[in-house]
Short mmCIF file of C-alpha atoms in Angstrom, two decimals:
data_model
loop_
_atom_site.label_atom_id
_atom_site.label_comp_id
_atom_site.label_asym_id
_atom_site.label_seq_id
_atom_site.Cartn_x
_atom_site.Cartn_y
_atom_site.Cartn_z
CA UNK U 811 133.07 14.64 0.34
CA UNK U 812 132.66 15.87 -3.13
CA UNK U 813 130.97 14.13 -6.21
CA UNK U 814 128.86 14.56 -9.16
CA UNK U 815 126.67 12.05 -10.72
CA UNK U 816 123.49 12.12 -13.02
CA UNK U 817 120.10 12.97 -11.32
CA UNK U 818 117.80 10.20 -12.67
CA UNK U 819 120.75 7.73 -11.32
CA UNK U 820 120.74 9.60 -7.87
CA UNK U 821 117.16 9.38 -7.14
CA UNK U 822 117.01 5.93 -8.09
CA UNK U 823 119.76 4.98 -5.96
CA UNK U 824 118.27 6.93 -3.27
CA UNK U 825 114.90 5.08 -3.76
CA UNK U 826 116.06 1.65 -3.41
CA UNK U 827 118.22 2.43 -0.24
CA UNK U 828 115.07 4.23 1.56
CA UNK U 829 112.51 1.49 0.97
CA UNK U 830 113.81 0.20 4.06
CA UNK U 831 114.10 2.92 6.07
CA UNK U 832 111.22 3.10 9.17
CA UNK U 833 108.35 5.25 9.40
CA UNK U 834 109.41 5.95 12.62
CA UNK U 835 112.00 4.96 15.01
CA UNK U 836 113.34 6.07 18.47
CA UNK U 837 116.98 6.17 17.27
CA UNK U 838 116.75 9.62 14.98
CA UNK U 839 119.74 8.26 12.83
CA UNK U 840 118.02 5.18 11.85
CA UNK U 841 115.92 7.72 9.36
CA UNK U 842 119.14 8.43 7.86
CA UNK U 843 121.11 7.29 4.66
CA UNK U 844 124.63 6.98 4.65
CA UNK U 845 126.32 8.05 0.84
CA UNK U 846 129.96 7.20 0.80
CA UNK U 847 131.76 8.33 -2.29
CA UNK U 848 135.04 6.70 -2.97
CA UNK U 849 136.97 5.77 -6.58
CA UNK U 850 134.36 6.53 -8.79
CA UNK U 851 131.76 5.06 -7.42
CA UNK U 852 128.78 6.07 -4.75
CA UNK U 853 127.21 3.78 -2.14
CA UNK U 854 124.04 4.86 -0.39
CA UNK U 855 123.19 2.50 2.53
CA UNK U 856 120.36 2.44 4.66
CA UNK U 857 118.95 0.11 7.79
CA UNK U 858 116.42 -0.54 10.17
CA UNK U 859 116.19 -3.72 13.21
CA UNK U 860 114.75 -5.31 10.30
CA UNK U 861 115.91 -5.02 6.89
CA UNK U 862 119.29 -3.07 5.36
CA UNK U 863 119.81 -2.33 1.70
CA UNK U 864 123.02 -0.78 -0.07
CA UNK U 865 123.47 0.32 -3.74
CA UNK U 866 126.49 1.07 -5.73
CA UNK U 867 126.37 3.70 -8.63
CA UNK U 868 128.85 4.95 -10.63
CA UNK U 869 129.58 8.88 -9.47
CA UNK U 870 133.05 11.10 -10.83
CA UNK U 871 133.94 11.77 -7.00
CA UNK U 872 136.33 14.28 -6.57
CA UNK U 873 136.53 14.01 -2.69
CA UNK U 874 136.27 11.03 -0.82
CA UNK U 875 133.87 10.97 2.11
CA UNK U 876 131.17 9.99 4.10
CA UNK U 877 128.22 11.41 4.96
CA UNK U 878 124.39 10.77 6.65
CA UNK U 879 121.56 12.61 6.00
CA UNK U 880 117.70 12.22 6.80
CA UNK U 881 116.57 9.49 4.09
CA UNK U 882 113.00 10.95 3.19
CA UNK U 883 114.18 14.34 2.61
CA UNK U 884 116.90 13.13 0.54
CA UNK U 885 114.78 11.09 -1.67
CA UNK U 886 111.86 14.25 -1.72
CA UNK U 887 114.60 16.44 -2.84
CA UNK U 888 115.86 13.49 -5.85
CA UNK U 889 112.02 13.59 -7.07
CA UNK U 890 112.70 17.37 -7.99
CA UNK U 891 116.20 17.88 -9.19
CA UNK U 892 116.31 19.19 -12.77
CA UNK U 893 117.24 16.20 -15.16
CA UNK U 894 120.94 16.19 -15.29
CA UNK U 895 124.30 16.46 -13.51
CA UNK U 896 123.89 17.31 -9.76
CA UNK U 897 126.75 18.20 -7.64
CA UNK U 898 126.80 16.69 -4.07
CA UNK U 899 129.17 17.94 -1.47
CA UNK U 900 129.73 18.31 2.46
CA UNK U 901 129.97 21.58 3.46
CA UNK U 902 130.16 22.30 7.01
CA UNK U 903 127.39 20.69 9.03
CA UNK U 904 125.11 20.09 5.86
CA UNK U 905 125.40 18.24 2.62
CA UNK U 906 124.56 21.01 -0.80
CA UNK U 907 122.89 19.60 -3.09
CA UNK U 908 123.23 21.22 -6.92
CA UNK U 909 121.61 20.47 -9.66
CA UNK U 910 121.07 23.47 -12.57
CA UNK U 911 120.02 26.92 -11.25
CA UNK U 912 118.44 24.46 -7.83
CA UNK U 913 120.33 24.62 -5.03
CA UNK U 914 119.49 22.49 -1.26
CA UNK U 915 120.60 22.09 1.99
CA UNK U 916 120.54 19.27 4.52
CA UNK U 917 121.58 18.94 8.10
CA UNK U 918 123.99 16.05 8.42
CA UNK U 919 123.38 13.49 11.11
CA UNK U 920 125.94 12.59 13.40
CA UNK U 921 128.24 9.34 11.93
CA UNK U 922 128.76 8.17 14.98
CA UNK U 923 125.87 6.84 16.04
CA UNK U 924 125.24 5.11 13.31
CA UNK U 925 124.66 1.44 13.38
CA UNK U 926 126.95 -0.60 11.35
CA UNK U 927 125.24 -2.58 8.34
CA UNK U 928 124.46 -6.57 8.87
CA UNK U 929 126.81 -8.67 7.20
CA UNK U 930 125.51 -10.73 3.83
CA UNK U 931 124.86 -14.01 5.09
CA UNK U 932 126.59 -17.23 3.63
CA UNK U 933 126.30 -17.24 0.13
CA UNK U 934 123.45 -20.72 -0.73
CA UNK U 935 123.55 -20.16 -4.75
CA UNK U 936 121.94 -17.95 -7.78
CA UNK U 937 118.35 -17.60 -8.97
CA UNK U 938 117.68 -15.75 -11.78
CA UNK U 939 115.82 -12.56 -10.99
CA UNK U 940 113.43 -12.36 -13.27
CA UNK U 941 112.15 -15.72 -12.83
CA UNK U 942 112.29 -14.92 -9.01
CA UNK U 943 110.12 -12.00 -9.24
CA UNK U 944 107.76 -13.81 -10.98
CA UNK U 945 107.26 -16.44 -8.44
CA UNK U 946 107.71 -14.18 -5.90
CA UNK U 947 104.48 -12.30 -7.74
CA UNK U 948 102.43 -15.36 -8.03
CA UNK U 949 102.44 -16.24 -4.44
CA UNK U 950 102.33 -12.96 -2.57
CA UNK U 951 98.64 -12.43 -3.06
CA UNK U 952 97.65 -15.42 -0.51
CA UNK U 953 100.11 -13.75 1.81
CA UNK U 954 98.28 -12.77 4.65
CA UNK U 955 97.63 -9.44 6.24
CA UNK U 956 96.80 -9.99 9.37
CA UNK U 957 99.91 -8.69 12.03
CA UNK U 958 98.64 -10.48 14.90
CA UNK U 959 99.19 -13.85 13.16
CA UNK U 960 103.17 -12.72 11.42
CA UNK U 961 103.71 -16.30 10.33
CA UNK U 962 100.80 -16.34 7.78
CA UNK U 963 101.99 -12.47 6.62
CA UNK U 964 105.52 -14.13 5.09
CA UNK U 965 106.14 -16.16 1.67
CA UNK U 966 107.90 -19.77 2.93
CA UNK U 967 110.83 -20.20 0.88
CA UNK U 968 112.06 -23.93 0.68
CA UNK U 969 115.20 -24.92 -1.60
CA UNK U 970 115.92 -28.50 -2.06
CA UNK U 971 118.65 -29.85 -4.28
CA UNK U 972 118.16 -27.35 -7.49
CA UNK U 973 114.63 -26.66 -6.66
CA UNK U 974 112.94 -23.95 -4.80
CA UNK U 975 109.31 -23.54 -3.46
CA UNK U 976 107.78 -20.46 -2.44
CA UNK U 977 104.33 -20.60 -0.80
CA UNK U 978 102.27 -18.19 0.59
CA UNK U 979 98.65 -18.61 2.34
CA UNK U 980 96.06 -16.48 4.43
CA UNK U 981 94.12 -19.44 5.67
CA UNK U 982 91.46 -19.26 2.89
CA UNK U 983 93.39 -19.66 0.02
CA UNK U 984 97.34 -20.93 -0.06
CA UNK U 985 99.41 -20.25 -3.88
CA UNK U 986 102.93 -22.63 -4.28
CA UNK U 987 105.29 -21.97 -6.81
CA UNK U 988 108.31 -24.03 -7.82
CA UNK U 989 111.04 -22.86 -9.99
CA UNK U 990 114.55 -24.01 -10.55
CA UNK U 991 117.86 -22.01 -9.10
CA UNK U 992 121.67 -22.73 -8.94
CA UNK U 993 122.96 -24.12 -5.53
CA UNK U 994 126.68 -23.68 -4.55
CA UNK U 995 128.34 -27.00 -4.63
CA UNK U 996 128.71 -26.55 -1.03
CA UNK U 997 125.49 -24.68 -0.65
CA UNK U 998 124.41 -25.61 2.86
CA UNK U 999 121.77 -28.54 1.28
CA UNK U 1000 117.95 -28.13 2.20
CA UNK U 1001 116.28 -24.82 3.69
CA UNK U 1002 113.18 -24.13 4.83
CA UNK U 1003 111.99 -20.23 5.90
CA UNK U 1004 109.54 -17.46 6.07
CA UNK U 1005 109.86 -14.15 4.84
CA UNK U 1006 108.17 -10.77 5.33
CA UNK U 1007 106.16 -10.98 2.10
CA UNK U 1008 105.90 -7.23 1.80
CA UNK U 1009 109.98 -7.13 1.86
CA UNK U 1010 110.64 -9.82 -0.15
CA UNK U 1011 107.83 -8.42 -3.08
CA UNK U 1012 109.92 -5.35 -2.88
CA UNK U 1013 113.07 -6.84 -3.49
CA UNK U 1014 111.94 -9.40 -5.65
CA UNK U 1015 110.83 -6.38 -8.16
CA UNK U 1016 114.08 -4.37 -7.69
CA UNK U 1017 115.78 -8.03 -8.91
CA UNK U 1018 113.70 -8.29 -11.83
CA UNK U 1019 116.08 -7.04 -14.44
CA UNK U 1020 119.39 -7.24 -12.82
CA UNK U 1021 120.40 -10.99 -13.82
CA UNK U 1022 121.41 -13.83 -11.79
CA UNK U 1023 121.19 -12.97 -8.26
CA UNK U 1024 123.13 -14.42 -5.40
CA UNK U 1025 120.74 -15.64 -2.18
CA UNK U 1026 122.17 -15.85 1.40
CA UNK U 1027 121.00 -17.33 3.84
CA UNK U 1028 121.33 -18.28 7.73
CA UNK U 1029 119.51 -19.24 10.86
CA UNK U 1030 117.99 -15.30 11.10
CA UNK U 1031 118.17 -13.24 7.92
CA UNK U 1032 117.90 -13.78 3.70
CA UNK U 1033 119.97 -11.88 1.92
CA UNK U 1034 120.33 -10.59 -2.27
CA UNK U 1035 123.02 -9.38 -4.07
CA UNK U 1036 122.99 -8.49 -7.96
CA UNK U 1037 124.46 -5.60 -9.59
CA UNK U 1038 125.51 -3.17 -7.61
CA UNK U 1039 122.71 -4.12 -5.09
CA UNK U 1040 122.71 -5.75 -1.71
CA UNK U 1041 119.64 -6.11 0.83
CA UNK U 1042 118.97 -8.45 3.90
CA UNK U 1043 116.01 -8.85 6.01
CA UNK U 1044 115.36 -10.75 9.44
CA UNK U 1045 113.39 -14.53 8.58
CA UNK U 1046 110.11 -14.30 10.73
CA UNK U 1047 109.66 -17.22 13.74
CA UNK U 1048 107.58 -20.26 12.69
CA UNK U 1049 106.26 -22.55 9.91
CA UNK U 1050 103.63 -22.10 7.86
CA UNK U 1051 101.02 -25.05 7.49
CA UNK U 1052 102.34 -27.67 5.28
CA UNK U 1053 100.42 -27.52 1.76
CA UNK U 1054 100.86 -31.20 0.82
CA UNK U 1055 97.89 -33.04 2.53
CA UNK U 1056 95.66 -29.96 1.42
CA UNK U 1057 96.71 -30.36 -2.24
CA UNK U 1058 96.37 -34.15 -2.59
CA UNK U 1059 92.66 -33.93 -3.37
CA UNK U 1060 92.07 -37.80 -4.19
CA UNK U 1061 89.06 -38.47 -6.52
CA UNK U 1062 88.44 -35.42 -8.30
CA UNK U 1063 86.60 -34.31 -11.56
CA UNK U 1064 89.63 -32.39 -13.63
CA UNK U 1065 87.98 -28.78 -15.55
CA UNK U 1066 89.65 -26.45 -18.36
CA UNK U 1067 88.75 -23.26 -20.09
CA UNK U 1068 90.61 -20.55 -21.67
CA UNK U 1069 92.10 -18.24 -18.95
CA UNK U 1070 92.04 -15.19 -20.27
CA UNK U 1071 88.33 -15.30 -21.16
CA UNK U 1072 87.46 -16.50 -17.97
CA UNK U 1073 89.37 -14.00 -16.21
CA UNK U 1074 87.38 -11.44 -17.79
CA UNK U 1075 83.80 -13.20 -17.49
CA UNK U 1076 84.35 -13.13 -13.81
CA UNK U 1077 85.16 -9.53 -13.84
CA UNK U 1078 82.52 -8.67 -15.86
CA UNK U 1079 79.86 -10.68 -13.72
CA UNK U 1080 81.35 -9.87 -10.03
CA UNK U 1081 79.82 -6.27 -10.60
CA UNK U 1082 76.41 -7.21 -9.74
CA UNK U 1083 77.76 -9.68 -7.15
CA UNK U 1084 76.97 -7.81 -3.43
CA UNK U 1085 80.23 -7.48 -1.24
CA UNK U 1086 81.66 -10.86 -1.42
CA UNK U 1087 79.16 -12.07 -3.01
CA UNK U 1088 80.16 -15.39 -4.62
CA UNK U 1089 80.68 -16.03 -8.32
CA UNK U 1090 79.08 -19.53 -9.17
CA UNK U 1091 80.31 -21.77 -12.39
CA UNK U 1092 78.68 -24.18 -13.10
CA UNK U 1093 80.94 -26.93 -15.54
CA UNK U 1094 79.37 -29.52 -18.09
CA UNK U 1095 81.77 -31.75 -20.63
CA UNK U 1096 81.64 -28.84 -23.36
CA UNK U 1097 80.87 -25.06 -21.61
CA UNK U 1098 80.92 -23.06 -18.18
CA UNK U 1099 77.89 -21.19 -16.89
CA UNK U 1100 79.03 -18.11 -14.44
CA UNK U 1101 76.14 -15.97 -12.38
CA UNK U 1102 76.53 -14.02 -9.91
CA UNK U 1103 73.96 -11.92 -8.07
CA UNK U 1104 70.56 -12.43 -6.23
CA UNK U 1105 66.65 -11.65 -7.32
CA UNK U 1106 66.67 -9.00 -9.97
CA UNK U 1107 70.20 -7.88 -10.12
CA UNK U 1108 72.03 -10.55 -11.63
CA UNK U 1109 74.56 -11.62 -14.44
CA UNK U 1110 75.24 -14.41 -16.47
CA UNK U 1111 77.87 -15.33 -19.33
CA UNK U 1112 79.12 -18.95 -21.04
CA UNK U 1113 82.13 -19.62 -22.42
CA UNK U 1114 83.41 -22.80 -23.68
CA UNK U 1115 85.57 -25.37 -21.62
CA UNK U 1116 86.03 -29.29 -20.61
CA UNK U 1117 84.54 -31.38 -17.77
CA UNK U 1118 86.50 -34.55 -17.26
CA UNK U 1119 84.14 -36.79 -14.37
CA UNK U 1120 80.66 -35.53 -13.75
CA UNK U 1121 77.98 -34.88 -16.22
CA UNK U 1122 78.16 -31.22 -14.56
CA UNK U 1123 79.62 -30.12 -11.57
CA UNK U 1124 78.56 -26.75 -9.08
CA UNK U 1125 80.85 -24.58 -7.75
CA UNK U 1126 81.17 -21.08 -6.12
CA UNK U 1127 84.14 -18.67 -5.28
CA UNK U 1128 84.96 -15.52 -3.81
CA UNK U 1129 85.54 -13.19 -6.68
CA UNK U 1130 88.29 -11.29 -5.60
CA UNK U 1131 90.10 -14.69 -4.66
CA UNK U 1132 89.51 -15.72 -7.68
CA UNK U 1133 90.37 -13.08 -9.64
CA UNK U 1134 93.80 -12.97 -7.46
CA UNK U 1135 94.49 -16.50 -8.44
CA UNK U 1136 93.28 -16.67 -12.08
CA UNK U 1137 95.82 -12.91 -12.62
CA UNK U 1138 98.49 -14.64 -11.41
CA UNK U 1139 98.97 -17.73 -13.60
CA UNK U 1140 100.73 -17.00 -16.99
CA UNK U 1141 99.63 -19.75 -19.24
CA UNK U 1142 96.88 -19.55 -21.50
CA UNK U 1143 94.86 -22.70 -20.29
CA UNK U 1144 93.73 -23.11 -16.39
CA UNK U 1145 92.73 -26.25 -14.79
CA UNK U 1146 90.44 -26.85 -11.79
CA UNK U 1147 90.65 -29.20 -9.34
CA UNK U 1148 87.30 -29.86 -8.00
CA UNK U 1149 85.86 -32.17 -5.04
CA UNK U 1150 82.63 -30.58 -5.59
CA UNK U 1151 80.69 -27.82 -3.68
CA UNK U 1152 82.01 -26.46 -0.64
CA UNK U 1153 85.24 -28.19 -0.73
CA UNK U 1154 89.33 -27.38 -1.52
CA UNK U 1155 89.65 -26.67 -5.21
CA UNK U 1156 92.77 -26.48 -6.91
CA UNK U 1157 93.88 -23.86 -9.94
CA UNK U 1158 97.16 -25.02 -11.90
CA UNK U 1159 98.48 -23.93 -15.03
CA UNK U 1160 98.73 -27.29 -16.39
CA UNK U 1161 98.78 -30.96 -15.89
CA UNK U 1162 102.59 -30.72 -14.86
CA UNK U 1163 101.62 -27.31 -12.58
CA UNK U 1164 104.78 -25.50 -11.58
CA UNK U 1165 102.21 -22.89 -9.77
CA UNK U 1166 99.36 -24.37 -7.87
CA UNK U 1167 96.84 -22.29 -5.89
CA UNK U 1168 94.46 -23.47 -4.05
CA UNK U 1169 90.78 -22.00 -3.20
CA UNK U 1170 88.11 -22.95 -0.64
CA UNK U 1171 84.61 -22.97 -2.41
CA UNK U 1172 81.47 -21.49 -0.92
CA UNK U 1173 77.95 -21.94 -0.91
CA UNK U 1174 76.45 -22.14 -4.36
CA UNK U 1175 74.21 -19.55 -4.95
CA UNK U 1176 70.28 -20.91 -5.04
#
């Protein structure tokens, strides 16, 4: 094997094919990526039990081959080529890598014992990746982090008829997302499944500028495909609690105010706040009140906003929840929810919300 191609476009091909590579693994050549150069083009492959991802690059290949080498070297050997054309080739036992006056040498693995790569599964339909990785983003923070509970560490992903729903909760808070995507006119009809959310934040990034993207999907693993890109990853067992009881509030006084500002007001008074110390705001018809802090060491700030129900209305949240939910709508007004102190509160970017996320409140401070 024999080929040249530019060093930026090695290392990033490199990068996206080691993402899923394992820290550590009793099968050596499961560290390994496999580059196959063939008709102008490199491939660089790389698995583990749970996940695979493949890339194809263009390369001016002037032997056709195959080859495996440990993953993590490759890609700490990519980070310091010389900008330019680098000249890959199997010599012997090891593959040479060129690049300028910089010369390495790596140990191949043997080819033979290496797994072959999961199939794609069945084709369900396109959703644009940009739009994907920006629901994907908007949900990910409830994602839990907790291993011994795996269920609540995954994103559900739901499509129904042209519409998917990706949800995401820890217990204390839960974030839903809807967005629109392309089913195949035989695509399979509804879905319902969980996700690692730590893989599918990865490859939701790596999708957001390649274009429509194709999902797959079957009983065990999701798969992507877009541009010269392919990944899959194993579903995880289980359902995560349904949102729809805990999002039909009833009765409830309706609250708006400026996101931005508000965003920044809570960062701005969380600094006195002690640990998780709560941030309280307090609404009236016209303006919201936030404090935060206890005895001397406190903070304070109004800004103006709408109270639709009460005369004024209480409530208190975890900062950092808050701050995680308020970051991750992307429309200039937010609107609360609220049954009052202590109680499920609901942040939506609108009175037609295509992202909900929903908060417990705590005590008030006194």
């Amino acid at each position: 094997m024999e080929f040249r191609i530019d060093s930026g476009v090695l290392t990033d091909a490199v990068a996206w094919a080691a993402r899923v590579l394992p820290a550590r693994s009793p099968m050596p050549v499961l560290g390994g990526l496999l580059l196959e150069a063939a008709d102008g083009r490199l491939r660089v492959s790389g698995l583990d039990h749970e996940a695979s991802a493949r890339v194809e690059v263009e390369a001016d290949t002037d032997v056709e081959g195959r080859a495996l080498v440990l993953g993590r070297r490759l890609l700490d050997i990519c980070k310091v080529l010389p900008r330019g054309l680098t000249e890959l080739s199997v010599e012997g036992a090891r593959l040479s890598v060129t690049s300028g006056d910089a010369r390495f040498g790596l140990s191949l693995l043997p080819l033979d014992d290496y797994p072959a790569p999961p199939a794609l599964p069945e084709v369900r339909g396109l959703v644009d990746g940009g739009a994907f990785a920006a629901a994907v983003g908007q949900v990910a923070v409830a994602a839990g982090r907790d291993d011994s509970l795996p269920v609540l560490t995954g994103i559900r992903l739901a499509l129904d008829g042209t519409a998917m729903t990706l949800a995401a909760t820890d217990r204390y808070r839960y974030a839903v997302r809807t967005l629109e995507w392309k089913p195949e006119a035989d695509g399979g009809g509804p879905a319902d499944v969980v996700v690692p959310a730590r893989r599918l934040t990865e490859i939701a990034r790596s999708l957001a500028g390649a274009g429509p993207a194709r999902l797959a999907l079957d009983g065990g693993s999701i798969g992507f495909e877009s541009d010269g890109l392919r990944t899959t990853t194993r579903l995880l067992d289980g359902r995560l609690p349904r949102h729809d009881k805990l999002f039909a509030l009833g009765d409830h006084a309706l609250a708006a105010t400026d996101r931005t500002p508000l965003t920044e007001a809570v960062k701005r008074v969380a600094v006195v706040a002690e640990g998780d110390g709560p941030v309280q705001l307090t609404f009236t018809p016209t303006s919201i009140h936030l404090q935060a802090g206890y005895e001397d060491d406190v903070a304070s700030q109004h800004l103006p906003a709408t109270l639709t129900g009460p005369d004024t209305l209480t409530v208190a949240f975890n900062p950092g929840y808050l701050l995680d939910a308020l970051n991750t709508l992307d429309t200039p007004e937010v609107h609360f929810h609220l049954l009052g102190p202590g109680q499920r509160a609901l942040l939506t970017d609108g009175p037609n919300p295509t992202h909900r996320h929903l908060l417990m409140s705590v005590k008030p401070l006194v």
